[in-house]
Coordinates of C-alpha atoms in Angstrom, one line a residue:
Chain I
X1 CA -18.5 55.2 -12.4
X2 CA -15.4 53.4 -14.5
X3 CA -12.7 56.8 -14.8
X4 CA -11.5 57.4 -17.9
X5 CA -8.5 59.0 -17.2
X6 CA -6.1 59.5 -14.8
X7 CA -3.9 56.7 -12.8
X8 CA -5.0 53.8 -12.2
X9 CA -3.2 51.0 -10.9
X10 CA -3.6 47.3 -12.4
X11 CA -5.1 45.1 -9.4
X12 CA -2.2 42.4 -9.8
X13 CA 0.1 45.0 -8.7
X14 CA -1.1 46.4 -6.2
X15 CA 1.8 46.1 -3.0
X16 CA 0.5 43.8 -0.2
X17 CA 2.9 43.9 2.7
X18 CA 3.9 41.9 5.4
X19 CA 1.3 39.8 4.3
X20 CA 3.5 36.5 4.4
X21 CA 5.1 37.9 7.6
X22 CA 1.6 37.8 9.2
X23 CA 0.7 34.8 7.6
X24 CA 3.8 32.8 9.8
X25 CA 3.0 34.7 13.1
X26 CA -0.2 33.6 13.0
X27 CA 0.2 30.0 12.3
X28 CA 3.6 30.0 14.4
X29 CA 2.1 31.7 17.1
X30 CA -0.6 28.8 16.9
X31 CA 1.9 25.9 16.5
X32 CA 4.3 26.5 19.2
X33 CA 1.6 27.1 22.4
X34 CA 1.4 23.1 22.1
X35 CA 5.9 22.6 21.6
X36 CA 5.6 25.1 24.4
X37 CA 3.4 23.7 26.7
X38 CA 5.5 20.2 26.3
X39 CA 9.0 21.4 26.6
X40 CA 7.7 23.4 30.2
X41 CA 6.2 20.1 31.5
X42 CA 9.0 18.5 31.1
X43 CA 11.4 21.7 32.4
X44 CA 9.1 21.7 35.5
X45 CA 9.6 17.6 35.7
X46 CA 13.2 18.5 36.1
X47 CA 13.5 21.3 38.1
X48 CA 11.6 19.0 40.5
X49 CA 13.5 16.3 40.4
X50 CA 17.5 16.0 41.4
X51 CA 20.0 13.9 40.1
X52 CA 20.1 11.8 43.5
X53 CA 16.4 11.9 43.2
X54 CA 17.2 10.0 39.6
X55 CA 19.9 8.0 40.6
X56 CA 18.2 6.5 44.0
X57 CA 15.1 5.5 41.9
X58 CA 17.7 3.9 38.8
X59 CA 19.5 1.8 42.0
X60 CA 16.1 0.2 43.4
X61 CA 15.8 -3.1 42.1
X62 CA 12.4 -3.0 41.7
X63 CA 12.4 -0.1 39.3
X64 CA 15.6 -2.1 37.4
X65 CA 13.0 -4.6 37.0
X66 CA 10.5 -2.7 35.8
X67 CA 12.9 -0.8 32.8
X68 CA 13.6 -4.4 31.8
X69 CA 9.8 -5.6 31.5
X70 CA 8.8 -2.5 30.1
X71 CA 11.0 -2.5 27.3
X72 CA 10.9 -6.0 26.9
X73 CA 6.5 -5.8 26.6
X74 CA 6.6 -3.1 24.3
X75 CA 9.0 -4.6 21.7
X76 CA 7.2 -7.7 21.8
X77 CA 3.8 -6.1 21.6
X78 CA 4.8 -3.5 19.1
X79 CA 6.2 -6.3 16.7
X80 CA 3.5 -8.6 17.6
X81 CA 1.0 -5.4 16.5
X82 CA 2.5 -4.6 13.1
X83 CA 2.4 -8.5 12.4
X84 CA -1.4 -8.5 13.3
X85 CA -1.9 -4.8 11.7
X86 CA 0.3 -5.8 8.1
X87 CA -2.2 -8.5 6.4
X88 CA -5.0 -6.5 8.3
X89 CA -4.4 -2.9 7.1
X90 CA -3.7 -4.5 3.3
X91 CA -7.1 -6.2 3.2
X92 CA -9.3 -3.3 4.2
X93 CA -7.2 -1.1 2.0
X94 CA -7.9 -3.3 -1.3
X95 CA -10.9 -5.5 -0.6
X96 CA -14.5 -4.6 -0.5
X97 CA -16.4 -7.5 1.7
X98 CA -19.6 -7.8 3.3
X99 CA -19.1 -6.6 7.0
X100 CA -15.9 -4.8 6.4
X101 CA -18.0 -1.4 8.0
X102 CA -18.2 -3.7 10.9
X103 CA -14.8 -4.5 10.8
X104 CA -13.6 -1.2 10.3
X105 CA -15.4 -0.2 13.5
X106 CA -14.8 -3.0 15.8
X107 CA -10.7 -2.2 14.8
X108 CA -11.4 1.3 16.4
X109 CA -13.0 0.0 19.9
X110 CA -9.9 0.2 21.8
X111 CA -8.9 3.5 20.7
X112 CA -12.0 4.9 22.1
X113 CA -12.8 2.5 24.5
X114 CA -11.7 3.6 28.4
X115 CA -8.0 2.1 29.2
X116 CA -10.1 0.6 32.4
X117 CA -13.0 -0.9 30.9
X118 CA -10.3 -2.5 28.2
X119 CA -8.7 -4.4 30.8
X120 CA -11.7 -5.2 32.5
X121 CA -12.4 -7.0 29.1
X122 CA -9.7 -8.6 28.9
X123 CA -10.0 -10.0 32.5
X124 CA -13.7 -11.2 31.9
X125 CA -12.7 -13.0 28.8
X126 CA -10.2 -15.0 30.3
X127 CA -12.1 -15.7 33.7
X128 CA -15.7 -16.5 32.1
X129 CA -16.8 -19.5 32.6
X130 CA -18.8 -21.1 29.8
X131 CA -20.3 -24.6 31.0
X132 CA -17.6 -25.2 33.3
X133 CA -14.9 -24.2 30.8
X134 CA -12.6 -21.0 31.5
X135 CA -9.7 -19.6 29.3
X136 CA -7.4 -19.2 32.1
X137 CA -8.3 -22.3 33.6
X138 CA -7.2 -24.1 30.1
X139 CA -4.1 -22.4 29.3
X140 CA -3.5 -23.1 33.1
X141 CA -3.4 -26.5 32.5
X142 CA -2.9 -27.4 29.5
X143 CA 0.1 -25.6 28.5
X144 CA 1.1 -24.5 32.6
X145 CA 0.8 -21.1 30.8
X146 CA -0.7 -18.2 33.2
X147 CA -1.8 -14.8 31.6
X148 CA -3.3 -12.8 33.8
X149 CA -1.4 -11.3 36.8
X150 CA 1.8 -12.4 34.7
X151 CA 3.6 -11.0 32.5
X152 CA 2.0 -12.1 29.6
X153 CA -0.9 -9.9 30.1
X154 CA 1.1 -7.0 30.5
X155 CA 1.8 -7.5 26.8
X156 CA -1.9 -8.5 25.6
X157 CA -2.6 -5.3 27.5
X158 CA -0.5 -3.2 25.4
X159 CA -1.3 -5.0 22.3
X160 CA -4.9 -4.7 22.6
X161 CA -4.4 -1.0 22.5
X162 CA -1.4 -1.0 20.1
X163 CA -2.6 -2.8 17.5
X164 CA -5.5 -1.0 16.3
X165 CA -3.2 2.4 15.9
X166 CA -0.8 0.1 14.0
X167 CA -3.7 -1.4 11.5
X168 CA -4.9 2.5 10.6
X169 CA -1.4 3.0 10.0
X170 CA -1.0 0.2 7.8
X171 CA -4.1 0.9 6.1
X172 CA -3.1 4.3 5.2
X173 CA -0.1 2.9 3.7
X174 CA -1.6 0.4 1.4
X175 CA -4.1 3.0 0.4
X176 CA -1.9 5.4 -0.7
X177 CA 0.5 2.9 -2.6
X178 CA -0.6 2.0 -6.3
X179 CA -2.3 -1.3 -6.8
X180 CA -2.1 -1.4 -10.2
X181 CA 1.9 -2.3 -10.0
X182 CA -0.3 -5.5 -8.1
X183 CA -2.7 -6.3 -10.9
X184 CA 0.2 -6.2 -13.4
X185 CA 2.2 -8.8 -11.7
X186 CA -0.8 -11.0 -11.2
X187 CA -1.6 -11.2 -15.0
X188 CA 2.0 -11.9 -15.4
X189 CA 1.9 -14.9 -13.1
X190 CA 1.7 -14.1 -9.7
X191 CA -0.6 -15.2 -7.1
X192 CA -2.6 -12.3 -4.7
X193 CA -0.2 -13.7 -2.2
X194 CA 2.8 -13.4 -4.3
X195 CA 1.7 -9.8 -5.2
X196 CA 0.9 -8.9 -1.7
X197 CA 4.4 -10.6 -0.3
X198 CA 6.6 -9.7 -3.5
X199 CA 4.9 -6.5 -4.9
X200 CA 3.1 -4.6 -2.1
X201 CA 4.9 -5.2 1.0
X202 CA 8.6 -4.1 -0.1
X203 CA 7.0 -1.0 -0.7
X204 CA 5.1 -0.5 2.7
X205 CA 8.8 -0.8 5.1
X206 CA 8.1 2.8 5.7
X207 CA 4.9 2.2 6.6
X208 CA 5.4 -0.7 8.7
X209 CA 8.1 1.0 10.7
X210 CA 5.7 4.1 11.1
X211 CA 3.3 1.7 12.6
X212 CA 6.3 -0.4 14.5
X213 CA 7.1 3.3 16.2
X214 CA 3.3 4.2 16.8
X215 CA 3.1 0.8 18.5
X216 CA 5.7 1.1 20.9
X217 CA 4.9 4.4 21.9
X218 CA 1.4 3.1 22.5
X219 CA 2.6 0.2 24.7
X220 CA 5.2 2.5 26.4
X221 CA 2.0 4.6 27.7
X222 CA -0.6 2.0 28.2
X223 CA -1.5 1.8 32.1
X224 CA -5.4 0.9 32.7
X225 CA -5.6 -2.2 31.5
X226 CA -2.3 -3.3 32.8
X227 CA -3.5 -2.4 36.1
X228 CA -6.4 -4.2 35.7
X229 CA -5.4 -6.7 33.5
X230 CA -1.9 -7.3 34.4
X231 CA -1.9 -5.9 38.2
X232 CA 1.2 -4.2 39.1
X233 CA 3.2 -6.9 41.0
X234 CA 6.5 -5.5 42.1
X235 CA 8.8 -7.2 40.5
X236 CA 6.5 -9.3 38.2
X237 CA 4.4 -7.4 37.0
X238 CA 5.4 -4.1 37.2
X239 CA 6.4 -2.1 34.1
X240 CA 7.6 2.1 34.2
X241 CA 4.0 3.5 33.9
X242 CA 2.8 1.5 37.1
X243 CA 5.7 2.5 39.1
X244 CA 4.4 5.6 38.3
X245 CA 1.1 5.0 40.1
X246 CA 2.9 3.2 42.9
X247 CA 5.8 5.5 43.8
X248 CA 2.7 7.9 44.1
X249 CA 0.6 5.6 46.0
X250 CA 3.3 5.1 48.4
X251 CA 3.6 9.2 48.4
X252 CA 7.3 8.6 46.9
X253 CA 6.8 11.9 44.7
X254 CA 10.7 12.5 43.8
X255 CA 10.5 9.0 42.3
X256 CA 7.6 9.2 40.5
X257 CA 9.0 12.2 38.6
X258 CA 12.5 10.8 38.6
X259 CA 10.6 7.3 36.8
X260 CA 8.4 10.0 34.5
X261 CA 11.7 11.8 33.2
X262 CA 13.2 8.2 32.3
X263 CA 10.3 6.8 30.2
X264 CA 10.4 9.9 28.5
X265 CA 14.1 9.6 28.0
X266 CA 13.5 6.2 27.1
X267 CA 10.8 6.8 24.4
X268 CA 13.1 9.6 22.7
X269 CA 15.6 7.6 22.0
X270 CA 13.8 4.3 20.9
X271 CA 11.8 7.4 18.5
X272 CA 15.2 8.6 17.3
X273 CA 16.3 5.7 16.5
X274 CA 13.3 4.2 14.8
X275 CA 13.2 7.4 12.8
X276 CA 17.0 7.1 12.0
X277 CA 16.2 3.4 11.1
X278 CA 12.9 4.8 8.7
X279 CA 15.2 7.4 6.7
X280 CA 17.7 4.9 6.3
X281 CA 15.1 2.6 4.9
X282 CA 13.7 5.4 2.6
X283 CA 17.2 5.8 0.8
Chain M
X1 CA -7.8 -13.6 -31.2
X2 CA -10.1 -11.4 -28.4
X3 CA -13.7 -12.5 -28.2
X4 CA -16.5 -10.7 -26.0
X5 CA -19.8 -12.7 -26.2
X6 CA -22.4 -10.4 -24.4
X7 CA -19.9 -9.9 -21.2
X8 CA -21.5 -7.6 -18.9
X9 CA -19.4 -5.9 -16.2
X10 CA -20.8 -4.6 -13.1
X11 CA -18.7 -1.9 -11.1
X12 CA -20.3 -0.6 -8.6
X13 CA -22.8 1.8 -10.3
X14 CA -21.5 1.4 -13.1
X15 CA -22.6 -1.0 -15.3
X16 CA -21.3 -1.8 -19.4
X17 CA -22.5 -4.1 -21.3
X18 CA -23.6 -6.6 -22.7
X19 CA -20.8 -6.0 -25.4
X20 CA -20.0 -8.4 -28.4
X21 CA -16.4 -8.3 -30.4
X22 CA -14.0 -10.1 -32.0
X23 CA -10.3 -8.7 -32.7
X24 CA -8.9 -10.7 -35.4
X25 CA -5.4 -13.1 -34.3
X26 CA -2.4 -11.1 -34.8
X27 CA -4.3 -7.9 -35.1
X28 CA -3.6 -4.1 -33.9
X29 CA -6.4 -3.5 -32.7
X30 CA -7.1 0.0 -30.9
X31 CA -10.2 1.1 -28.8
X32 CA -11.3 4.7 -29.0
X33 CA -13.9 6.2 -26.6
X34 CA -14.7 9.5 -24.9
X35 CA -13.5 9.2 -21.0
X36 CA -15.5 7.2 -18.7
X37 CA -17.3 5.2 -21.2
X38 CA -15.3 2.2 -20.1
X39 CA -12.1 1.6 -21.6
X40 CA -10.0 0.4 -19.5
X41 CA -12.8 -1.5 -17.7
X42 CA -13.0 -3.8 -20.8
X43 CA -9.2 -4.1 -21.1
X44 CA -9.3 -5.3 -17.4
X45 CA -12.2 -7.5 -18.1
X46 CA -9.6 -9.1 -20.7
X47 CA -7.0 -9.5 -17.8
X48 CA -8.9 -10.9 -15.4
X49 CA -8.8 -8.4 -13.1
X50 CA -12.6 -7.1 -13.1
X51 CA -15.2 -9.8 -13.2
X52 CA -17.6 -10.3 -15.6
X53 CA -21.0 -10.6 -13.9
X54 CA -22.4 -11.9 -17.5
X55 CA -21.3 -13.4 -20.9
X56 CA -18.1 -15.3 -21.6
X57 CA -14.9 -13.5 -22.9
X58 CA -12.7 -16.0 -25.1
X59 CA -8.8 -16.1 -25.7
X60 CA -8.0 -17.4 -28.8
X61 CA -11.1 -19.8 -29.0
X62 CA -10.6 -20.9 -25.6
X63 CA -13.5 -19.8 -22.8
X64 CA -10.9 -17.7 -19.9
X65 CA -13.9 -16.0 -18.4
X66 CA -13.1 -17.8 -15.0
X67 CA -9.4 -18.1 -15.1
X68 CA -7.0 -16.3 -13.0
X69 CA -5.2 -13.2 -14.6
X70 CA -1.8 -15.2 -14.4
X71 CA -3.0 -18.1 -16.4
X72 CA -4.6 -16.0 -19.4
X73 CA -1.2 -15.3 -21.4
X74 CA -1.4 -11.6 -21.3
X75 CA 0.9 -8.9 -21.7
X76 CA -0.3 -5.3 -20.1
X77 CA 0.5 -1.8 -19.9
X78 CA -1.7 0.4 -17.5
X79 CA -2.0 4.0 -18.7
X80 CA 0.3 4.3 -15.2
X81 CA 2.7 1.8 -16.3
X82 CA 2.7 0.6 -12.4
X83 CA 6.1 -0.4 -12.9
X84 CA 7.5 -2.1 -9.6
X85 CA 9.6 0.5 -7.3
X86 CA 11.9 -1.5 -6.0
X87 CA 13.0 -3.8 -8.9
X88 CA 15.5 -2.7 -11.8
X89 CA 15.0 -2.4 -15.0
X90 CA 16.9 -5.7 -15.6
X91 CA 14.5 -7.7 -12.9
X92 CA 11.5 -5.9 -15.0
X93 CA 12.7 -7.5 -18.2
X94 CA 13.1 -10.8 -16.1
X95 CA 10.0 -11.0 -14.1
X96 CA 7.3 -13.2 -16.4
X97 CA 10.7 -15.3 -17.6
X98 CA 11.6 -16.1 -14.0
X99 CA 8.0 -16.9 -13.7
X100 CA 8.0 -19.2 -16.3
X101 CA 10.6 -21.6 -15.4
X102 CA 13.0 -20.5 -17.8
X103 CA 16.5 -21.7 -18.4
X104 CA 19.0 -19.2 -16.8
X105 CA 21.0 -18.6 -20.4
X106 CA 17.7 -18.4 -21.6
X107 CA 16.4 -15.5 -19.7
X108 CA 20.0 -13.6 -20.2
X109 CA 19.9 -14.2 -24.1
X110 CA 15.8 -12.6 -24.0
X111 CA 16.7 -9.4 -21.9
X112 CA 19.8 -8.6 -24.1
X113 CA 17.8 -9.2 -27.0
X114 CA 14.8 -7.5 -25.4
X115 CA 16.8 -4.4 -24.0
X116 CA 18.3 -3.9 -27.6
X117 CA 15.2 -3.9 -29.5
X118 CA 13.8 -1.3 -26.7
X119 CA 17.4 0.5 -25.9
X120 CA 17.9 0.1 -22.9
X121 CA 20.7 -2.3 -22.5
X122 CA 22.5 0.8 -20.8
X123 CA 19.6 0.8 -17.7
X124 CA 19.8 -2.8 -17.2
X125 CA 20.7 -1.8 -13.6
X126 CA 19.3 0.8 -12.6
X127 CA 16.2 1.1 -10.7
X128 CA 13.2 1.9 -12.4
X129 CA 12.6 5.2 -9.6
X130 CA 15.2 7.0 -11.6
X131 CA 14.2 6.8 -15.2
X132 CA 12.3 9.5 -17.9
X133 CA 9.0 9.0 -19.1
X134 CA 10.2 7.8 -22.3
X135 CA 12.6 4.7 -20.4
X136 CA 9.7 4.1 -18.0
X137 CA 7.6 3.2 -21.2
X138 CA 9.7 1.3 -22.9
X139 CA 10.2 -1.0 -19.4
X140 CA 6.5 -1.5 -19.1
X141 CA 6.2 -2.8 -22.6
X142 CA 9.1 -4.8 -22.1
X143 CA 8.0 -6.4 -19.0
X144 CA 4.9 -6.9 -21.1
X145 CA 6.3 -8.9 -24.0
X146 CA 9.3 -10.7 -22.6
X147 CA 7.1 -13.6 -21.3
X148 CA 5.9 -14.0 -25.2
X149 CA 2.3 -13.2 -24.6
X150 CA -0.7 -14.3 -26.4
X151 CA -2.6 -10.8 -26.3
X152 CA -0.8 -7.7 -25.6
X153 CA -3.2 -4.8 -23.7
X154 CA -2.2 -1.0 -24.2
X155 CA -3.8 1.1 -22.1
X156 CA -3.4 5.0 -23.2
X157 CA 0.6 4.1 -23.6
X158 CA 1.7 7.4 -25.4
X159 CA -0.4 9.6 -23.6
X160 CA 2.1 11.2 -21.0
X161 CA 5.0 11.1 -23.7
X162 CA 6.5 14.1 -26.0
X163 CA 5.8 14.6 -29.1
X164 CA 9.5 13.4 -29.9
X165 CA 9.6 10.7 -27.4
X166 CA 5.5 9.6 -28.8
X167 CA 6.7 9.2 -32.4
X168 CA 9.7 7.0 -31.3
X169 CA 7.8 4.5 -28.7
X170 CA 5.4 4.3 -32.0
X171 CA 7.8 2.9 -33.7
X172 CA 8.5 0.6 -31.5
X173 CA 5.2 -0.9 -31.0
X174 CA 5.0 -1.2 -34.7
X175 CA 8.3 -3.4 -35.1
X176 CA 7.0 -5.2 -32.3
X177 CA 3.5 -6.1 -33.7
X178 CA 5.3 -6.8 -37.1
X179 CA 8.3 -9.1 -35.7
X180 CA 5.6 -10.8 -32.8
X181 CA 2.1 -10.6 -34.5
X182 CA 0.9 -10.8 -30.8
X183 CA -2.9 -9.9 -30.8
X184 CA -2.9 -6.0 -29.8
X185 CA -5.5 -4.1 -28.1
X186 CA -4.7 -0.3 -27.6
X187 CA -6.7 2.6 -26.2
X188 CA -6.1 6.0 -27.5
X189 CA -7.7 9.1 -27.9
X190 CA -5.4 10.0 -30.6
X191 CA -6.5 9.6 -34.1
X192 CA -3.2 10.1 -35.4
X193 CA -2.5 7.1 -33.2
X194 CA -4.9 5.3 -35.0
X195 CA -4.2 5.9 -38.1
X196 CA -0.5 4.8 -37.9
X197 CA -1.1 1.5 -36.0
X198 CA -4.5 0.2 -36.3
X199 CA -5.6 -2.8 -38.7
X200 CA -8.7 -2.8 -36.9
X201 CA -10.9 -0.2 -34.8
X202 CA -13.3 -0.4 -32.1
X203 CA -15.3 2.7 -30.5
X204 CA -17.3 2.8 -27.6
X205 CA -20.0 5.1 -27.4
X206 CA -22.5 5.9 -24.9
X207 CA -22.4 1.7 -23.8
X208 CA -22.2 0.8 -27.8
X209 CA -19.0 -0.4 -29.7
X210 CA -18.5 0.2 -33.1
X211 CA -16.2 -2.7 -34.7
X212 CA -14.6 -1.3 -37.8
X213 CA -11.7 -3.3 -40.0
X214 CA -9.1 -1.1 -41.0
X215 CA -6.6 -1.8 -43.9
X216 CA -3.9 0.9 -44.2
X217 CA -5.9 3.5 -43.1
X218 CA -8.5 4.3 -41.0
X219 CA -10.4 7.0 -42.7
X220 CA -11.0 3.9 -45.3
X221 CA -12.6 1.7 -42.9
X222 CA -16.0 -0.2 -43.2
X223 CA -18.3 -0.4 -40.2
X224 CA -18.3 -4.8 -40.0
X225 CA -20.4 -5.1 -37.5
X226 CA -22.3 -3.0 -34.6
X227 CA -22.9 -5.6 -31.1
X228 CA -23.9 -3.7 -27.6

């Protein structure tokens, strides 16, 4: 029955408390169980550990060596990953081909693909032998140029993986900028190329360091297909996250945790910085 | 002059066509049309940018259907203006001149001329992130015409303008079209628009376009011929 008299108070007014209050506890509640469980990994990494514990892992030479490589593969591969990913990302982002489904999905293998059976992969391809010719074999050879158990694959390893976070990140940056501002400079004169070179890719550097970060972080973690790939040669081979397995191996757990607490030391402040270097590029 | 000779364009699902038109040389010529009958699709046609998958589309008697967009002597304006982010206003006004070869004194004597007819000879430097609606407007069209172009394409240029800001870019296109006499095609979906600019109308209608020649204004306008 609608009253006819009496109060009644206008819906739009009516005083919902605490409403927002709820709102944040619920969704900050949510949100910090995953900060939380992070930050006491890593408080339980080092209440483990000692600072001798750090500093006689940081003296072995092995471990110096290893710092050095891994630092050294994952520049190279991150680079050599947003080179691949740029040109890649910009074409599936504009261009509708035949196949590009196929593309699309064959991009993605190594992201879902086990970290094992990727180097396994990777070793079969190079050691194949296809009427009496073998990749390794050739590059052997010809060029005195060995990539598996060497250092090179260490960084095909990591790229393999890298690269295919790096290309969705480019993607998602050339799909999200305008390509009209493209088209325009084409019918005033410009080539694709020049448009793609000139127009789009001043406009991606955020993008591209985004995917430069994602890359190395990538690399940084990569450790099956190393191991398979690369082996983890002390000294040679060896980069931070296969000390990891070895120190345990060996049953060295104070150095495996003092080696876990530098690559994550490591990998904050190569992600601080390339963050400082991304809001520097944004102004 | 703008010629379409049965051009067909195929996007996807959508298909338009075949269309037949001519806009007159040194014409205003603007394009009306509910939205999604395909506009902006015929305007990229023009550019180059869409292909045709049927029919020929001519630039001033010459067949361009194949050409690249570059090589087609065309001035646009997207209904986004897509200016480029990371230029200035000044390297804007300079783009199709660099482009072009042009001497050095050349290109500084065009943008100062340019910039004045336009004002904005005080934004020359500054980049094109920090300007109104109204500036942003008046560097697209500049950017447009400073390379001289043969046809200049408007798409929806005054739609995200002020009323204040509409009625003054108006009359710059007008002392444009009267000092140039470039060949103009401009969409609207203003009749007002219309009736201030046009010497000639086209309206597209359920995959049909109306071709009428307009004098001084439109409401006097004879139907001259109905292609589709």
């Amino acid at each position: 029955m609608i009253p006819i008299s009496g109060e009644v108070k206008p819906a739009g007014r009516r005083r919902r408390a605490g409403s927002d209050g709820r709102f944040f506890l619920i969704m900050g509640g949510i949100s910090s169980s995953f900060v939380l469980l992070i930050v006491l990994m890593l408080l339980a990494d080092l209440a483990f550990t000692s600072v001798q514990d750090f500093k006689d892992a940081l003296m072995k030479p092995e471990i110096q060596a290893a710092i050095w490589l891994t630092l050294l593969s994952c520049t190279v591969s991150a680079i050599l990953s947003v080179w691949v990913a740029t040109p890649l990302g910009y074409v599936l982002a504009r261009y509708r081909f035949p196949g590009r489904w196929l593309v699309d999905t064959l991009i993605d293998i190594p992201i879902v693909l086990p970290p094992l059976v990727l180097g396994l992969s990777l070793l079969i391809l190079f050691h194949l032998e296809i009427g009496g010719w073998q990749l390794e074999r050739w590059l052997r050879n010809t060029f005195d140029f060995q990539v598996t158990f060497a250092w090179p694959a260490v960084i095909l390893a990591q790229f393999s993986v890298a690269c295919a976070f790096a290309v969705r990140a480019m993607r998602m940056t050339f799909e999200q900028m305008n390509a009209r501002a493209e088209d325009v400079a084409r019918t005033l004169g410009y080539s694709r190329g020049q448009a793609f070179l000139y127009i789009a890719l001043p406009q991606a550097e955020q993008g591209m360091l985004t995917a430069l970060t994602i890359s190395w972080a990538r690399s940084l973690g990569e450790f099956g297909p190393i191991l398979v790939f690369a082996g983890s040669t002390r000294m040679k081979t060896e980069v931070l996250s296969t000390t990891v397995f070895l120190e345990l191996s060996t049953g060295n757990l104070p150095a495996a945790v003092a080696v876990s607490l530098l690559m994550v030391f490591v990998a904050v402040v190569v992600l601080i910085f390339l963050r400082l270097l991304g809001s520097e590029a944004i102004r | 002059m703008i010629e379409f000779r049965d051009v067909i364009v195929q996007a996807g699902s959508f298909r338009l066509g075949p269309i037949s038109f001519e806009i007159l040389q040194g014409a205003y010529a603007v394009l009306m049309g509910k939205t999604g009958q395909g506009k902006t699709t015929i305007l990229e046609a023009i550019c180059g940018l869409r292909s045709v998958a049927g029919g020929r589309i001519l630039l001033h008697g010459e067949d361009v259907t194949g050409w690249r967009p570059g090589d087609r002597g065309i001035g646009y304006v997207p209904q986004d203006l897509a200016l480029f982010p990371r230029m200035s206003v000044r390297e804007h006004l300079e783009f199709s001149l660099k482009l072009q070869k042009r001497e050095k004194i050349e290109i500084r004597h065009r943008v100062e001329e340019l910039s004045d007819v336009l004002g904005i000879g005080h934004l020359l430097n500054r980049s094109v992130q920090k300007l109104s609606g109204g500036e942003s407007q008046r560097v697209a069209l500049g950017r447009a015409i400073s390379g001289n172009p043969d046809v200049l394409l408007l798409d929806e240029p005054l739609s995200a303008l002020d009323e204040e800001t509409r009625s003054d870019v108006h009359e710059l296109l007008k002392r444009i079209h009267t000092s140039t006499a470039v060949t103009t095609l401009h969409i609207t979906h203003s009749e007002r628009e219309a009736l201030a600019l046009a010497t000639q109308r086209l309206e597209l209608k359920d995959g049909q376009l109306q071709v009428s020649g307009v004098t001084t204004n439109a409401a006097d306008s004879q139907t001259t011929g109905v292609t589709a």
